[in-house]
PDB file of C-alpha atoms in Angstrom:
ATOM      1  CA  MET A   1      80.008  -8.240 201.735  1.00  0.00           C
ATOM      2  CA  GLN A   2      81.470 -10.326 204.518  1.00  0.00           C
ATOM      3  CA  LYS A   3      78.729 -11.319 207.299  1.00  0.00           C
ATOM      4  CA  ILE A   4      80.194 -10.984 210.746  1.00  0.00           C
ATOM      5  CA  GLU A   5      78.451 -12.916 213.586  1.00  0.00           C
ATOM      6  CA  PHE A   6      79.577 -10.943 216.746  1.00  0.00           C
ATOM      7  CA  TRP A   7      79.312 -12.554 220.222  1.00  0.00           C
ATOM      8  CA  TYR A   8      80.197 -10.632 223.324  1.00  0.00           C
ATOM      9  CA  SER A   9      81.529 -13.095 226.358  1.00  0.00           C
ATOM     10  CA  ASP A  10      83.044 -13.458 229.668  1.00  0.00           C
ATOM     11  CA  ILE A  11      84.563 -16.127 231.782  1.00  0.00           C
ATOM     12  CA  GLU A  12      84.464 -16.071 235.648  1.00  0.00           C
ATOM     13  CA  THR A  13      87.010 -18.191 237.216  1.00  0.00           C
ATOM     14  CA  PHE A  14      87.509 -19.781 240.596  1.00  0.00           C
ATOM     15  CA  ALA A  15      90.897 -20.885 242.424  1.00  0.00           C
ATOM     16  CA  ALA A  16      90.171 -24.127 244.060  1.00  0.00           C
ATOM     17  CA  SER A  17      94.119 -24.482 243.937  1.00  0.00           C
ATOM     18  CA  SER A  18      96.758 -22.230 243.004  1.00  0.00           C
ATOM     19  CA  SER A  19      95.651 -21.748 239.115  1.00  0.00           C
ATOM     20  CA  PRO A  20      92.275 -20.232 238.243  1.00  0.00           C
ATOM     21  CA  GLN A  21      89.781 -22.832 236.764  1.00  0.00           C
ATOM     22  CA  PHE A  22      86.572 -22.118 234.788  1.00  0.00           C
ATOM     23  CA  TRP A  23      83.420 -21.553 236.712  1.00  0.00           C
ATOM     24  CA  TYR A  24      80.893 -19.630 234.516  1.00  0.00           C
ATOM     25  CA  GLY A  25      81.294 -18.542 230.987  1.00  0.00           C
ATOM     26  CA  GLY A  26      78.649 -16.013 229.636  1.00  0.00           C
ATOM     27  CA  MET A  27      77.851 -14.975 225.740  1.00  0.00           C
ATOM     28  CA  TYR A  28      75.610 -12.853 224.358  1.00  0.00           C
ATOM     29  CA  ASN A  29      74.533 -12.412 220.448  1.00  0.00           C
ATOM     30  CA  GLU A  30      72.004 -10.183 219.397  1.00  0.00           C
ATOM     31  CA  ASP A  31      70.107 -13.162 217.407  1.00  0.00           C
ATOM     32  CA  ALA A  32      70.803 -15.875 219.760  1.00  0.00           C
ATOM     33  CA  GLY A  33      70.329 -14.257 223.000  1.00  0.00           C
ATOM     34  CA  TYR A  34      71.897 -14.820 226.379  1.00  0.00           C
ATOM     35  CA  HIS A  35      73.795 -18.307 227.089  1.00  0.00           C
ATOM     36  CA  VAL A  36      75.338 -19.245 230.441  1.00  0.00           C
ATOM     37  CA  PHE A  37      77.528 -22.231 230.821  1.00  0.00           C
ATOM     38  CA  THR A  38      78.816 -23.880 234.165  1.00  0.00           C
ATOM     39  CA  ASP A  39      81.017 -26.324 232.257  1.00  0.00           C
ATOM     40  CA  PHE A  40      83.997 -25.365 230.245  1.00  0.00           C
ATOM     41  CA  LYS A  41      83.198 -27.949 227.070  1.00  0.00           C
ATOM     42  CA  GLY A  42      79.618 -26.726 226.504  1.00  0.00           C
ATOM     43  CA  PHE A  43      81.058 -23.061 226.690  1.00  0.00           C
ATOM     44  CA  PHE A  44      83.836 -23.978 224.387  1.00  0.00           C
ATOM     45  CA  ASN A  45      81.483 -25.874 221.674  1.00  0.00           C
ATOM     46  CA  LYS A  46      79.199 -23.010 221.569  1.00  0.00           C
ATOM     47  CA  MET A  47      82.308 -20.561 220.761  1.00  0.00           C
ATOM     48  CA  ILE A  48      83.294 -22.820 217.760  1.00  0.00           C
ATOM     49  CA  GLU A  49      79.863 -24.036 216.751  1.00  0.00           C
ATOM     50  CA  PRO A  50      79.602 -23.412 212.938  1.00  0.00           C
ATOM     51  CA  THR A  51      77.896 -20.522 211.968  1.00  0.00           C
ATOM     52  CA  LYS A  52      76.449 -19.239 208.460  1.00  0.00           C
ATOM     53  CA  ALA A  53      78.531 -16.055 208.951  1.00  0.00           C
ATOM     54  CA  ASP A  54      81.871 -15.685 207.341  1.00  0.00           C
ATOM     55  CA  LYS A  55      83.231 -14.831 210.361  1.00  0.00           C
ATOM     56  CA  LYS A  56      82.560 -15.777 214.009  1.00  0.00           C
ATOM     57  CA  VAL A  57      84.102 -12.942 216.489  1.00  0.00           C
ATOM     58  CA  PHE A  58      83.899 -13.097 220.178  1.00  0.00           C
ATOM     59  CA  ILE A  59      84.776  -9.989 222.170  1.00  0.00           C
ATOM     60  CA  PHE A  60      86.395 -10.379 225.571  1.00  0.00           C
ATOM     61  CA  HIS A  61      87.231  -7.505 227.921  1.00  0.00           C
ATOM     62  CA  ASN A  62      90.914  -8.319 228.709  1.00  0.00           C
ATOM     63  CA  SER A  63      90.538 -11.258 226.493  1.00  0.00           C
ATOM     64  CA  LYS A  64      94.190 -12.205 227.222  1.00  0.00           C
ATOM     65  CA  TYR A  65      93.249 -13.105 230.820  1.00  0.00           C
ATOM     66  CA  ASP A  66      89.999 -15.124 229.189  1.00  0.00           C
ATOM     67  CA  MET A  67      92.222 -16.887 226.511  1.00  0.00           C
ATOM     68  CA  SER A  68      94.625 -17.683 229.393  1.00  0.00           C
ATOM     69  CA  ILE A  69      91.668 -20.044 230.584  1.00  0.00           C
ATOM     70  CA  ILE A  70      90.579 -21.207 227.278  1.00  0.00           C
ATOM     71  CA  GLN A  71      93.840 -22.244 226.112  1.00  0.00           C
ATOM     72  CA  TYR A  72      94.401 -24.205 229.407  1.00  0.00           C
ATOM     73  CA  HIS A  73      91.023 -25.979 229.284  1.00  0.00           C
ATOM     74  CA  ALA A  74      91.078 -26.639 225.637  1.00  0.00           C
ATOM     75  CA  LYS A  75      94.642 -28.551 225.996  1.00  0.00           C
ATOM     76  CA  ARG A  76      93.923 -30.127 229.329  1.00  0.00           C
ATOM     77  CA  ASP A  77      90.082 -31.547 228.679  1.00  0.00           C
ATOM     78  CA  LEU A  78      89.759 -31.369 225.055  1.00  0.00           C
ATOM     79  CA  GLU A  79      93.454 -32.102 223.522  1.00  0.00           C
ATOM     80  CA  PHE A  80      93.676 -28.838 221.479  1.00  0.00           C
ATOM     81  CA  LYS A  81      97.229 -27.718 220.471  1.00  0.00           C
ATOM     82  CA  VAL A  82      98.379 -24.128 221.923  1.00  0.00           C
ATOM     83  CA  ASN A  83     100.353 -22.274 219.570  1.00  0.00           C
ATOM     84  CA  PRO A  84     102.139 -25.097 218.123  1.00  0.00           C
ATOM     85  CA  GLY A  85     104.935 -23.011 216.200  1.00  0.00           C
ATOM     86  CA  ILE A  86     103.480 -24.273 212.744  1.00  0.00           C
ATOM     87  CA  ASN A  87     100.383 -22.749 211.100  1.00  0.00           C
ATOM     88  CA  GLY A  88      97.551 -24.566 209.402  1.00  0.00           C
ATOM     89  CA  GLN A  89      97.120 -27.027 212.264  1.00  0.00           C
ATOM     90  CA  LYS A  90      93.542 -28.472 213.284  1.00  0.00           C
ATOM     91  CA  ASN A  91      91.987 -28.427 216.717  1.00  0.00           C
ATOM     92  CA  THR A  92      94.301 -25.601 217.452  1.00  0.00           C
ATOM     93  CA  VAL A  93      94.317 -22.320 219.676  1.00  0.00           C
ATOM     94  CA  TYR A  94      96.548 -19.451 218.367  1.00  0.00           C
ATOM     95  CA  VAL A  95      96.948 -16.590 220.558  1.00  0.00           C
ATOM     96  CA  SER A  96      98.812 -13.221 219.574  1.00  0.00           C
ATOM     97  CA  GLN A  97      98.551  -9.859 220.899  1.00  0.00           C
ATOM     98  CA  GLN A  98      96.214  -8.543 218.398  1.00  0.00           C
ATOM     99  CA  GLN A  99      93.781 -11.472 218.139  1.00  0.00           C
ATOM    100  CA  SER A 100      93.596 -15.175 219.061  1.00  0.00           C
ATOM    101  CA  GLU A 101      91.962 -17.812 216.559  1.00  0.00           C
ATOM    102  CA  ILE A 102      90.626 -21.322 217.228  1.00  0.00           C
ATOM    103  CA  TYR A 103      90.707 -23.954 214.428  1.00  0.00           C
ATOM    104  CA  THR A 104      88.618 -27.085 214.578  1.00  0.00           C
ATOM    105  CA  ASP A 105      88.661 -29.225 211.706  1.00  0.00           C
ATOM    106  CA  ASN A 106      89.066 -26.875 208.562  1.00  0.00           C
ATOM    107  CA  ASN A 107      92.654 -25.522 209.299  1.00  0.00           C
ATOM    108  CA  VAL A 108      92.351 -22.498 206.693  1.00  0.00           C
ATOM    109  CA  LYS A 109      89.091 -20.736 208.219  1.00  0.00           C
ATOM    110  CA  PRO A 110      89.200 -20.499 211.927  1.00  0.00           C
ATOM    111  CA  ALA A 111      85.994 -21.505 213.798  1.00  0.00           C
ATOM    112  CA  THR A 112      86.239 -18.468 216.087  1.00  0.00           C
ATOM    113  CA  ILE A 113      88.127 -15.055 216.290  1.00  0.00           C
ATOM    114  CA  VAL A 114      88.584 -13.665 219.679  1.00  0.00           C
ATOM    115  CA  LEU A 115      89.404  -9.852 220.249  1.00  0.00           C
ATOM    116  CA  ASP A 116      89.833  -7.657 223.080  1.00  0.00           C
ATOM    117  CA  SER A 117      87.269  -4.487 224.085  1.00  0.00           C
ATOM    118  CA  LYS A 118      89.797  -2.779 226.006  1.00  0.00           C
ATOM    119  CA  GLY A 119      90.421  -0.783 222.799  1.00  0.00           C
ATOM    120  CA  ILE A 120      87.064   0.439 222.782  1.00  0.00           C
ATOM    121  CA  LEU A 121      86.236   0.368 226.684  1.00  0.00           C
ATOM    122  CA  PRO A 122      89.144   1.154 228.743  1.00  0.00           C
ATOM    123  CA  GLY A 123      89.228   0.340 232.245  1.00  0.00           C
ATOM    124  CA  ALA A 124      87.085  -1.846 234.441  1.00  0.00           C
ATOM    125  CA  LEU A 125      83.618  -2.782 232.950  1.00  0.00           C
ATOM    126  CA  SER A 126      82.060  -2.338 236.441  1.00  0.00           C
ATOM    127  CA  ASN A 127      82.396   1.505 235.755  1.00  0.00           C
ATOM    128  CA  TYR A 128      80.523   1.469 232.890  1.00  0.00           C
ATOM    129  CA  GLY A 129      77.261  -0.191 234.178  1.00  0.00           C
ATOM    130  CA  ALA A 130      75.492   2.910 235.372  1.00  0.00           C
ATOM    131  CA  ALA A 131      76.044   4.611 232.150  1.00  0.00           C
ATOM    132  CA  VAL A 132      74.056   1.888 230.105  1.00  0.00           C
ATOM    133  CA  GLY A 133      71.292   1.049 233.064  1.00  0.00           C
ATOM    134  CA  MET A 134      72.679  -1.993 234.390  1.00  0.00           C
ATOM    135  CA  GLU A 135      72.857  -2.502 237.889  1.00  0.00           C
ATOM    136  CA  LYS A 136      75.979  -4.237 239.693  1.00  0.00           C
ATOM    137  CA  LEU A 137      75.285  -7.535 241.332  1.00  0.00           C
ATOM    138  CA  LYS A 138      75.334  -7.410 244.942  1.00  0.00           C
ATOM    139  CA  ASP A 139      75.250 -11.307 245.252  1.00  0.00           C
ATOM    140  CA  HIS A 140      77.707 -12.626 242.518  1.00  0.00           C
ATOM    141  CA  LEU A 141      76.368 -15.993 242.784  1.00  0.00           C
ATOM    142  CA  ARG A 142      73.025 -14.949 241.587  1.00  0.00           C
ATOM    143  CA  PHE A 143      72.217 -13.789 238.145  1.00  0.00           C
ATOM    144  CA  PRO A 144      69.445 -11.327 237.227  1.00  0.00           C
ATOM    145  CA  ASP A 145      66.162 -12.579 236.961  1.00  0.00           C
ATOM    146  CA  LYS A 146      66.178 -12.061 233.192  1.00  0.00           C
ATOM    147  CA  TRP A 147      68.685 -14.620 232.665  1.00  0.00           C
ATOM    148  CA  GLU A 148      68.004 -18.095 232.117  1.00  0.00           C
ATOM    149  CA  GLU A 149      69.295 -21.151 233.837  1.00  0.00           C
ATOM    150  CA  PRO A 150      72.889 -22.183 232.553  1.00  0.00           C
ATOM    151  CA  THR A 151      72.838 -24.031 229.262  1.00  0.00           C
ATOM    152  CA  LYS A 152      73.502 -27.612 229.623  1.00  0.00           C
ATOM    153  CA  GLU A 153      76.053 -29.540 227.224  1.00  0.00           C
TER     154      GLU A 153
END
């Protein structure tokens, strides 16, 4: 049986100019806990970090938006190719409507698969907080006390 490692993730952006930029990235895995990044490179490196699992799957809510930020920074900052039109490329981000895949030095097995949670949780995630006992942050610049300081690369 395949072992799949699930991560739940979100990216927060700011628009210093006309296009959104990476601001914070958070991710959670049941075994690894929470990780918060203030730099894209650290966030992306954690996404593509090798694992013992057969598949590493990241779940984003509205992954189309998050993947647009990941594509932009991976191409600009890390020289990854985005949808090059040829399968089997290394250091590549492939984006489709069903799922996205990120390949590093292995052009056969993706380092990371990205899926969208909207099929499971339709609507805004802020509507689900009360149902699972999570308060909505009043100060978006301050994380709850149970979160650790951002992880540094």
